[in-house]
GROMACS .gro file of C-alpha atoms in nm:
model
  206
    1MET     CA    1   0.438  -1.546   1.537
    2PHE     CA    2   0.225  -1.229   1.338
    3THR     CA    3   0.068  -1.261   0.969
    4GLY     CA    4   0.188  -0.912   0.868
    5ILE     CA    5  -0.195  -0.757   0.855
    6ILE     CA    6  -0.232  -0.468   1.025
    7ALA     CA    7  -0.453  -0.413   1.262
    8GLU     CA    8  -0.432  -0.025   1.364
    9ARG     CA    9  -0.151   0.262   1.414
   10GLY     CA   10  -0.015   0.400   1.729
   11THR     CA   11   0.115   0.712   1.812
   12VAL     CA   12   0.484   0.735   1.976
   13VAL     CA   13   0.484   0.919   2.283
   14ALA     CA   14   0.848   0.886   2.386
   15LEU     CA   15   1.191   0.682   2.291
   16GLU     CA   16   1.382   0.725   2.626
   17GLN     CA   17   1.746   0.625   2.528
   18GLN     CA   18   1.914   0.444   2.806
   19GLN     CA   19   2.272   0.269   2.805
   20GLY     CA   20   2.272   0.017   2.549
   21SER     CA   21   1.874  -0.010   2.522
   22ALA     CA   22   1.556   0.229   2.506
   23VAL     CA   23   1.226   0.261   2.645
   24LEU     CA   24   0.924   0.345   2.410
   25THR     CA   25   0.611   0.475   2.477
   26LEU     CA   26   0.325   0.446   2.220
   27ASP     CA   27  -0.043   0.548   2.274
   28VAL     CA   28  -0.249   0.265   2.122
   29PRO     CA   29  -0.606   0.285   2.022
   30THR     CA   30  -0.721  -0.040   2.122
   31LEU     CA   31  -0.481  -0.330   2.082
   32ALA     CA   32  -0.361  -0.262   2.444
   33ASP     CA   33  -0.691  -0.346   2.572
   34ASP     CA   34  -0.602  -0.724   2.660
   35LEU     CA   35  -0.230  -0.653   2.622
   36GLY     CA   36  -0.090  -0.845   2.938
   37LEU     CA   37   0.256  -0.716   3.102
   38GLY     CA   38   0.515  -0.946   2.916
   39GLY     CA   39   0.281  -0.946   2.611
   40SER     CA   40   0.417  -0.951   2.242
   41ILE     CA   41   0.316  -0.622   1.995
   42ALA     CA   42   0.454  -0.583   1.665
   43VAL     CA   43   0.566  -0.223   1.614
   44ASN     CA   44   0.675  -0.157   1.259
   45GLY     CA   45   0.746  -0.524   1.198
   46VAL     CA   46   0.946  -0.525   1.522
   47CYS     CA   47   0.841  -0.769   1.789
   48LEU     CA   48   0.859  -0.611   2.163
   49THR     CA   49   0.747  -0.665   2.493
   50ALA     CA   50   0.501  -0.454   2.720
   51ILE     CA   51   0.649  -0.356   3.048
   52THR     CA   52   0.377  -0.093   3.174
   53ARG     CA   53   0.054  -0.055   3.096
   54GLU     CA   54  -0.177   0.222   3.191
   55GLY     CA   55  -0.506   0.278   2.976
   56GLY     CA   56  -0.394   0.281   2.649
   57ARG     CA   57  -0.075   0.393   2.706
   58ILE     CA   58   0.207   0.120   2.664
   59ASP     CA   59   0.579   0.103   2.755
   60VAL     CA   60   0.788  -0.143   2.544
   61ASP     CA   61   1.138  -0.230   2.611
   62VAL     CA   62   1.388  -0.215   2.318
   63MET     CA   63   1.734  -0.352   2.328
   64GLY     CA   64   2.028  -0.257   2.158
   65GLU     CA   65   2.036  -0.528   1.877
   66THR     CA   66   1.709  -0.389   1.770
   67LEU     CA   67   1.823  -0.034   1.779
   68ASP     CA   68   2.101  -0.135   1.567
   69ARG     CA   69   1.929  -0.385   1.301
   70THR     CA   70   1.570  -0.152   1.282
   71THR     CA   71   1.448   0.183   1.226
   72THR     CA   72   1.281   0.160   1.603
   73GLY     CA   73   1.607   0.431   1.748
   74SER     CA   74   1.462   0.725   1.468
   75LEU     CA   75   1.152   0.727   1.574
   76LYS     CA   76   1.009   1.067   1.773
   77ALA     CA   77   0.723   1.193   1.934
   78GLY     CA   78   0.418   1.229   1.707
   79ASP     CA   79   0.515   0.937   1.527
   80LEU     CA   80   0.230   0.703   1.363
   81VAL     CA   81   0.376   0.325   1.382
   82ASN     CA   82   0.196   0.025   1.272
   83LEU     CA   83   0.066  -0.218   1.517
   84GLU     CA   84  -0.017  -0.589   1.504
   85ARG     CA   85  -0.106  -0.808   1.815
   86CYS     CA   86   0.064  -1.194   1.765
   87VAL     CA   87  -0.216  -1.439   1.581
   88PRO     CA   88  -0.419  -1.636   1.876
   89ALA     CA   89  -0.396  -2.020   1.804
   90GLY     CA   90  -0.646  -2.139   1.550
   91GLY     CA   91  -0.630  -1.726   1.402
   92ARG     CA   92  -0.643  -1.695   1.043
   93LEU     CA   93  -0.331  -1.643   0.878
   94ASP     CA   94  -0.431  -1.413   0.640
   95GLY     CA   95  -0.066  -1.257   0.550
   96HIS     CA   96   0.236  -1.484   0.585
   97VAL     CA   97   0.458  -1.607   0.869
   98VAL     CA   98   0.594  -1.314   1.015
   99GLN     CA   99   0.803  -1.302   1.295
  100GLY     CA  100   0.890  -1.019   1.429
  101HIS     CA  101   1.237  -1.012   1.426
  102VAL     CA  102   1.388  -0.751   1.187
  103ASP     CA  103   1.667  -0.889   0.945
  104GLY     CA  104   1.746  -0.535   0.784
  105VAL     CA  105   1.690  -0.138   0.707
  106GLY     CA  106   1.622  -0.078   0.356
  107ALA     CA  107   1.496   0.253   0.206
  108LEU     CA  108   1.223   0.379  -0.057
  109LEU     CA  109   1.406   0.451  -0.351
  110GLU     CA  110   1.083   0.534  -0.580
  111ARG     CA  111   0.727   0.571  -0.572
  112GLU     CA  112   0.498   0.535  -0.866
  113ASN     CA  113   0.143   0.616  -0.891
  114GLN     CA  114  -0.085   0.355  -1.102
  115GLY     CA  115  -0.402   0.487  -1.076
  116THR     CA  116  -0.581   0.295  -0.827
  117TRP     CA  117  -0.257   0.146  -0.650
  118ASP     CA  118   0.088   0.233  -0.614
  119ARG     CA  119   0.426   0.093  -0.687
  120LEU     CA  120   0.709   0.094  -0.504
  121ARG     CA  121   1.083   0.025  -0.496
  122PHE     CA  122   1.270  -0.062  -0.191
  123SER     CA  123   1.677  -0.118  -0.170
  124VAL     CA  124   1.763  -0.396   0.023
  125PRO     CA  125   2.096  -0.487   0.204
  126ALA     CA  126   2.340  -0.720  -0.058
  127GLN     CA  127   2.306  -0.993   0.218
  128LEU     CA  128   1.968  -1.017   0.198
  129ALA     CA  129   1.859  -1.000  -0.157
  130ARG     CA  130   1.898  -1.398  -0.190
  131TYR     CA  131   1.613  -1.487   0.039
  132ILE     CA  132   1.381  -1.235  -0.172
  133ALA     CA  133   1.202  -1.337  -0.497
  134GLU     CA  134   0.927  -1.238  -0.749
  135LYS     CA  135   0.612  -1.340  -0.568
  136GLY     CA  136   0.712  -1.453  -0.263
  137SER     CA  137   0.649  -1.295   0.052
  138ILE     CA  138   0.799  -1.034   0.253
  139ALA     CA  139   0.740  -0.787   0.560
  140ILE     CA  140   0.789  -0.420   0.528
  141ASP     CA  141   0.748  -0.198   0.838
  142GLY     CA  142   0.519  -0.484   0.935
  143VAL     CA  143   0.275  -0.508   0.643
  144SER     CA  144   0.268  -0.848   0.445
  145LEU     CA  145   0.372  -0.773   0.127
  146THR     CA  146   0.398  -0.993  -0.237
  147VAL     CA  147   0.707  -0.909  -0.417
  148THR     CA  148   0.592  -0.815  -0.798
  149ALA     CA  149   0.988  -0.784  -0.923
  150VAL     CA  150   1.356  -0.770  -0.826
  151SER     CA  151   1.691  -0.654  -0.963
  152PRO     CA  152   1.925  -0.906  -1.153
  153ALA     CA  153   2.174  -1.085  -0.897
  154ASP     CA  154   2.452  -0.926  -1.066
  155ALA     CA  155   2.293  -0.581  -1.033
  156PRO     CA  156   2.529  -0.354  -0.829
  157GLU     CA  157   2.246  -0.205  -0.594
  158GLN     CA  158   2.002  -0.430  -0.518
  159TRP     CA  159   1.612  -0.374  -0.513
  160PHE     CA  160   1.291  -0.532  -0.535
  161GLU     CA  161   0.917  -0.404  -0.581
  162VAL     CA  162   0.544  -0.403  -0.453
  163GLY     CA  163   0.253  -0.318  -0.527
  164LEU     CA  164  -0.039  -0.144  -0.272
  165ILE     CA  165  -0.394  -0.172  -0.315
  166PRO     CA  166  -0.597   0.130  -0.169
  167ILE     CA  167  -0.642  -0.014   0.142
  168THR     CA  168  -0.278  -0.049   0.236
  169LEU     CA  169  -0.201   0.312   0.125
  170ALA     CA  170  -0.471   0.421   0.348
  171GLU     CA  171  -0.445   0.219   0.682
  172THR     CA  172  -0.059   0.174   0.686
  173GLY     CA  173   0.242   0.413   0.688
  174LEU     CA  174   0.350   0.281   0.343
  175GLY     CA  175   0.090   0.537   0.217
  176ALA     CA  176   0.255   0.827   0.332
  177LYS     CA  177   0.656   0.706   0.306
  178ARG     CA  178   0.864   0.909   0.087
  179PRO     CA  179   1.193   0.859  -0.140
  180GLY     CA  180   1.457   0.803   0.073
  181GLU     CA  181   1.300   0.732   0.468
  182GLY     CA  182   1.388   0.406   0.593
  183VAL     CA  183   1.194   0.069   0.671
  184ASN     CA  184   1.225  -0.251   0.869
  185LEU     CA  185   1.263  -0.546   0.632
  186GLU     CA  186   1.182  -0.922   0.737
  187VAL     CA  187   1.238  -1.185   0.491
  188ASP     CA  188   1.066  -1.544   0.430
  189VAL     CA  189   1.163  -1.746   0.766
  190LEU     CA  190   1.166  -2.041   0.501
  191ALA     CA  191   1.390  -1.924   0.297
  192LYS     CA  192   1.616  -1.887   0.596
  193TYR     CA  193   1.582  -2.217   0.711
  194ALA     CA  194   1.634  -2.388   0.359
  195GLU     CA  195   1.966  -2.196   0.322
  196ARG     CA  196   2.081  -2.297   0.680
  197LEU     CA  197   1.960  -2.680   0.641
  198LEU     CA  198   2.162  -2.667   0.277
  199ALA     CA  199   2.489  -2.558   0.415
  200PHE     CA  200   2.495  -2.850   0.676
  201LEU     CA  201   2.384  -3.100   0.405
  202ASP     CA  202   2.657  -2.972   0.176
  203ARG     CA  203   2.918  -3.054   0.448
  204GLY     CA  204   2.764  -3.435   0.500
  205LEU     CA  205   2.600  -3.340   0.790
  206SER     CA  206   2.233  -3.408   0.849
   0.00000   0.00000   0.00000
């Protein structure tokens, strides 16, 4: 489990496409120091498994499902990525419960500077919009954020907004995100579980 609090940024060395999968190589400043083989690390919000490590450089496996449902397949050498290690038992939950299981890809529609902070509006796939609520939580490229506004349920194109404070602008990739660029979205898992439970209750199953 992760919390959506980015620890540092890493650099993409290479993305080697294979048949139905890929291997992503990253330079990691410090988070790889105690990352054992098979250990988990969130890369732009995607939970990936370390398969090799040499100093501060790691390789992680990326399966086809991940390539299909995230922006990982578009990474290229030199790109900076948000990194977070899984939270230890007893660790602080400073953000919200983030699994690293990306639900889909959105895109930055617009950003507006508000003085010391920025307002960002993102598109969201229609099938995910019902899980996003004003003042609820969402992970964008692995960053835990509070939703400040949402589109009406009957809007032809669904969107939501967040506000980024100075430290988020400076320490994550969202500070340099430009309109049109894609982002990984993970909605609140509690909303998905609630919907699944209600679906069974409506059928008289409990």
